[in-house]
Amino acid sequence: QKEVEQNSGPLSVPEGAIASLNCTYSDRGSQSFFWYRQYSGKSPELIMFIYSNGDKEDGRFTAQLNKASQYVSLLIRDSQPSDSATYLCAAKGNFGNEKLTFGTGTRLTIIP
Amino acid sequence: DAGVIQSPRHEVTEMGQEVTLRCKPISGHDYLFWYRQTMMRGLELLIYFNNNVPIDDSGMPEDRFSAKMPNASFSTLKIQPSEPRDSAVYFCASSFEGARQLSSSYNSPLHFGNGTRLTVT
């Protein structure tokens, strides 16, 4: 079992709709969780991170964390064609364990 | 800030040859990471350094792989001898985690280089 698991997709969402991306993790010691976006042929870039249970909003993006269920999600509102990319979920431990473990990513396509 | 700089961008080599990938982290960053990305396995951590000292190399696939960080501004990942199954995109990334000990809520983003696409034939 991988430490961080994601549905590989592809996930197709109509333009303007909400895209929902999910991630589960196995290490209960994980403290912080990150969402990265990766366009084809490019390097990953950080969208946002979350470390407390609940929701965290940043513009059109909302990250949700449920540590009891070991579940992280990313919602993208008003999806745009430019949101089409692979989304990587990652988990990090406490200070002293700076290893960032990534899932294999979910490929998202926004249909105009 | 020039960001994390990797070289070369592309490398094509024959099986059995030595390959050296290079990375210059962002100035002031205290952590450096080497990742490998393939379609099948995604983004895998190979090794990471803190203040030039290797901390965790458990992801290095085998003895053919070695990494060094002789100073704060340079790191290399070497594969000797290379094999076709080493073909992948290799990313170097750096971050500053120095403030994390002061606040558990502090999280520094990982800054990735543009990657080196390695093809071993």
XYZ file of N, CA and C in Angstrom, chain A residues 18-99:
246
model
N -17.715 22.287 -10.446
C -16.766 22.050 -9.346
C -16.023 20.742 -9.594
N -14.705 20.818 -9.531
C -13.882 19.610 -9.635
C -13.499 19.185 -8.223
N -13.646 17.902 -7.939
C -13.342 17.370 -6.609
C -12.262 16.298 -6.717
N -11.156 16.532 -6.045
C -10.014 15.618 -6.091
C -9.788 15.062 -4.686
N -9.547 13.768 -4.618
C -9.455 13.114 -3.320
C -8.115 12.418 -3.113
N -7.776 12.250 -1.832
C -6.485 11.676 -1.467
C -6.622 11.039 -0.089
N -6.043 9.867 0.094
C -5.980 9.249 1.417
C -4.529 8.967 1.760
N -4.230 8.924 3.057
C -2.859 8.667 3.485
C -2.867 7.627 4.588
N -1.768 6.899 4.721
C -1.729 5.787 5.668
C -0.961 6.101 6.950
N -0.042 7.075 6.899
C 0.793 7.383 8.062
C 0.080 8.380 8.973
N -0.358 7.916 10.138
C -1.072 8.813 11.051
C -0.172 9.901 11.632
N 1.145 9.743 11.476
C 2.080 10.765 11.936
C 2.173 11.956 10.997
N 1.561 11.858 9.842
C 1.581 12.968 8.895
C 0.869 14.176 9.501
N 1.502 15.353 9.340
C 0.976 16.557 9.985
C 0.469 17.595 9.002
N 1.116 17.691 7.858
C 0.768 18.727 6.884
C 0.536 18.081 5.531
N -0.368 18.716 4.781
C -0.764 18.120 3.506
C -0.774 19.199 2.434
N -0.335 18.810 1.262
C -0.084 19.778 0.200
C -0.770 19.323 -1.081
N -1.206 20.302 -1.855
C -1.687 20.035 -3.206
C -0.791 20.776 -4.191
N -0.251 20.008 -5.138
C 0.581 20.562 -6.199
C -0.131 20.338 -7.533
N 0.095 21.244 -8.434
C -0.430 21.125 -9.797
C 0.757 20.954 -10.737
N 0.630 20.045 -11.689
C 1.701 19.804 -12.643
C 1.138 19.765 -14.055
N 1.549 20.741 -14.863
C 1.185 20.727 -16.274
C 2.125 19.773 -16.999
N 1.655 19.235 -18.100
C 2.428 18.261 -18.861
C 3.792 18.825 -19.262
N 4.838 18.103 -18.920
C 6.187 18.519 -19.272
C 6.786 19.581 -18.365
N 6.057 19.939 -17.313
C 6.535 20.978 -16.394
C 6.784 20.394 -15.006
N 7.330 21.196 -14.120
C 7.563 20.750 -12.754
C 6.347 21.068 -11.886
N 6.190 20.354 -10.779
C 5.057 20.620 -9.885
C 5.148 22.011 -9.259
N 3.996 22.626 -9.055
C 3.941 23.927 -8.385
C 2.875 23.870 -7.292
N 3.177 24.489 -6.162
C 2.289 24.423 -5.009
C 1.020 25.237 -5.236
N -0.136 24.609 -4.926
C -1.413 25.331 -4.933
C -1.716 25.812 -3.523
N -1.720 24.891 -2.569
C -1.984 25.253 -1.187
C -1.649 24.104 -0.259
N -1.562 24.409 1.057
C -1.340 23.364 2.037
C -2.344 23.521 3.172
N -2.517 22.456 3.942
C -3.452 22.465 5.062
C -2.889 21.582 6.155
N -3.058 21.975 7.423
C -2.545 21.175 8.535
C -3.567 20.998 9.645
N -4.684 21.747 9.594
C -5.728 21.611 10.608
C -6.963 20.964 10.001
N -7.669 20.197 10.818
C -8.926 19.607 10.354
C -9.886 20.709 9.907
N -10.618 20.405 8.843
C -11.593 21.377 8.353
C -11.264 21.837 6.961
N -11.742 23.018 6.637
C -11.584 23.576 5.298
C -10.636 24.763 5.317
N -9.939 24.934 4.206
C -9.096 26.106 3.994
C -9.324 26.587 2.574
N -9.679 27.857 2.443
C -10.042 28.389 1.135
C -8.988 29.361 0.641
N -8.725 29.306 -0.660
C -7.812 30.244 -1.290
C -8.314 30.478 -2.712
N -9.046 31.584 -2.878
C -9.599 31.871 -4.193
C -10.599 30.809 -4.615
N -10.390 30.231 -5.780
C -11.315 29.190 -6.275
C -11.020 27.812 -5.675
N -9.961 27.715 -4.895
C -9.538 26.426 -4.352
C -9.919 26.295 -2.879
N -10.388 25.104 -2.503
C -10.656 24.776 -1.102
C -10.047 23.425 -0.793
N -9.183 23.397 0.222
C -8.627 22.126 0.688
C -9.400 21.698 1.923
N -9.628 20.397 2.039
C -10.350 19.849 3.185
C -9.513 18.739 3.788
N -9.451 18.716 5.119
C -8.668 17.704 5.818
C -9.499 17.057 6.908
N -9.465 15.735 6.960
C -10.115 14.961 8.012
C -9.101 13.957 8.525
N -8.435 14.283 9.614
C -7.357 13.419 10.121
C -7.896 12.110 10.671
N -9.100 12.109 11.217
C -9.675 10.867 11.743
C -9.870 9.850 10.627
N -10.273 10.329 9.464
C -10.495 9.457 8.315
C -9.265 9.364 7.419
N -8.226 10.146 7.744
C -6.989 10.173 6.955
C -7.299 10.495 5.499
N -8.006 11.589 5.331
C -8.560 11.956 4.034
C -8.325 13.441 3.773
N -7.867 13.721 2.548
C -7.622 15.104 2.126
C -8.314 15.286 0.775
N -8.882 16.452 0.564
C -9.492 16.699 -0.734
C -9.200 18.123 -1.194
N -9.373 18.327 -2.488
C -9.215 19.649 -3.093
C -10.420 19.895 -3.979
N -11.088 21.014 -3.732
C -12.211 21.408 -4.568
C -11.789 22.617 -5.402
N -12.119 22.565 -6.678
C -11.844 23.693 -7.571
C -13.195 24.196 -8.076
N -13.548 25.414 -7.662
C -14.836 25.983 -8.101
C -14.657 26.717 -9.419
N -15.760 26.833 -10.159
C -15.744 27.554 -11.434
C -14.549 27.090 -12.284
N -14.485 25.799 -12.533
C -13.351 25.206 -13.253
C -13.122 25.872 -14.608
N -11.863 26.089 -14.914
C -11.460 26.712 -16.166
C -10.599 25.730 -16.976
N -10.582 25.862 -18.298
C -9.722 24.985 -19.099
C -8.267 25.021 -18.645
N -7.817 26.165 -18.116
C -6.434 26.282 -17.637
C -6.175 25.448 -16.382
N -7.240 24.941 -15.766
C -7.073 24.052 -14.605
C -6.736 22.623 -15.027
N -6.808 22.333 -16.305
C -6.491 20.983 -16.801
C -5.013 20.693 -16.543
N -4.757 19.686 -15.719
C -3.396 19.357 -15.285
C -3.470 18.095 -14.445
N -2.328 17.645 -13.971
C -2.281 16.559 -12.989
C -2.111 17.177 -11.609
N -2.932 16.732 -10.662
C -2.908 17.269 -9.303
C -2.302 16.229 -8.366
N -1.265 16.647 -7.671
C -0.520 15.764 -6.783
C -0.819 16.119 -5.330
N -1.167 15.106 -4.565
C -1.372 15.242 -3.122
C -0.082 14.797 -2.440
N 0.317 15.476 -1.366
C 1.547 15.118 -0.674
C 1.357 15.281 0.829
N 2.105 14.478 1.608
C 2.017 14.512 3.066
C 3.406 14.671 3.669
N 3.460 15.402 4.772
C 4.725 15.638 5.478
C 4.535 15.358 6.960
N 5.603 14.860 7.627
C 5.548 14.587 9.057
C 5.830 15.823 9.890
N 6.156 15.592 11.165
C 6.462 16.673 12.084
C 7.806 17.303 11.776
N 8.119 18.424 12.463
C 9.439 19.023 12.316
C 10.487 17.967 12.664
N 11.502 17.884 11.845
C 12.520 16.860 12.014
C 12.347 15.753 10.995
N 11.134 15.659 10.443
C 10.868 14.718 9.362
C 10.309 15.509 8.198
N 11.195 16.052 7.396
C 10.777 16.962 6.330
C 10.504 16.238 5.017
N 10.480 14.920 5.076
C 10.219 14.132 3.877
C 8.804 14.373 3.385
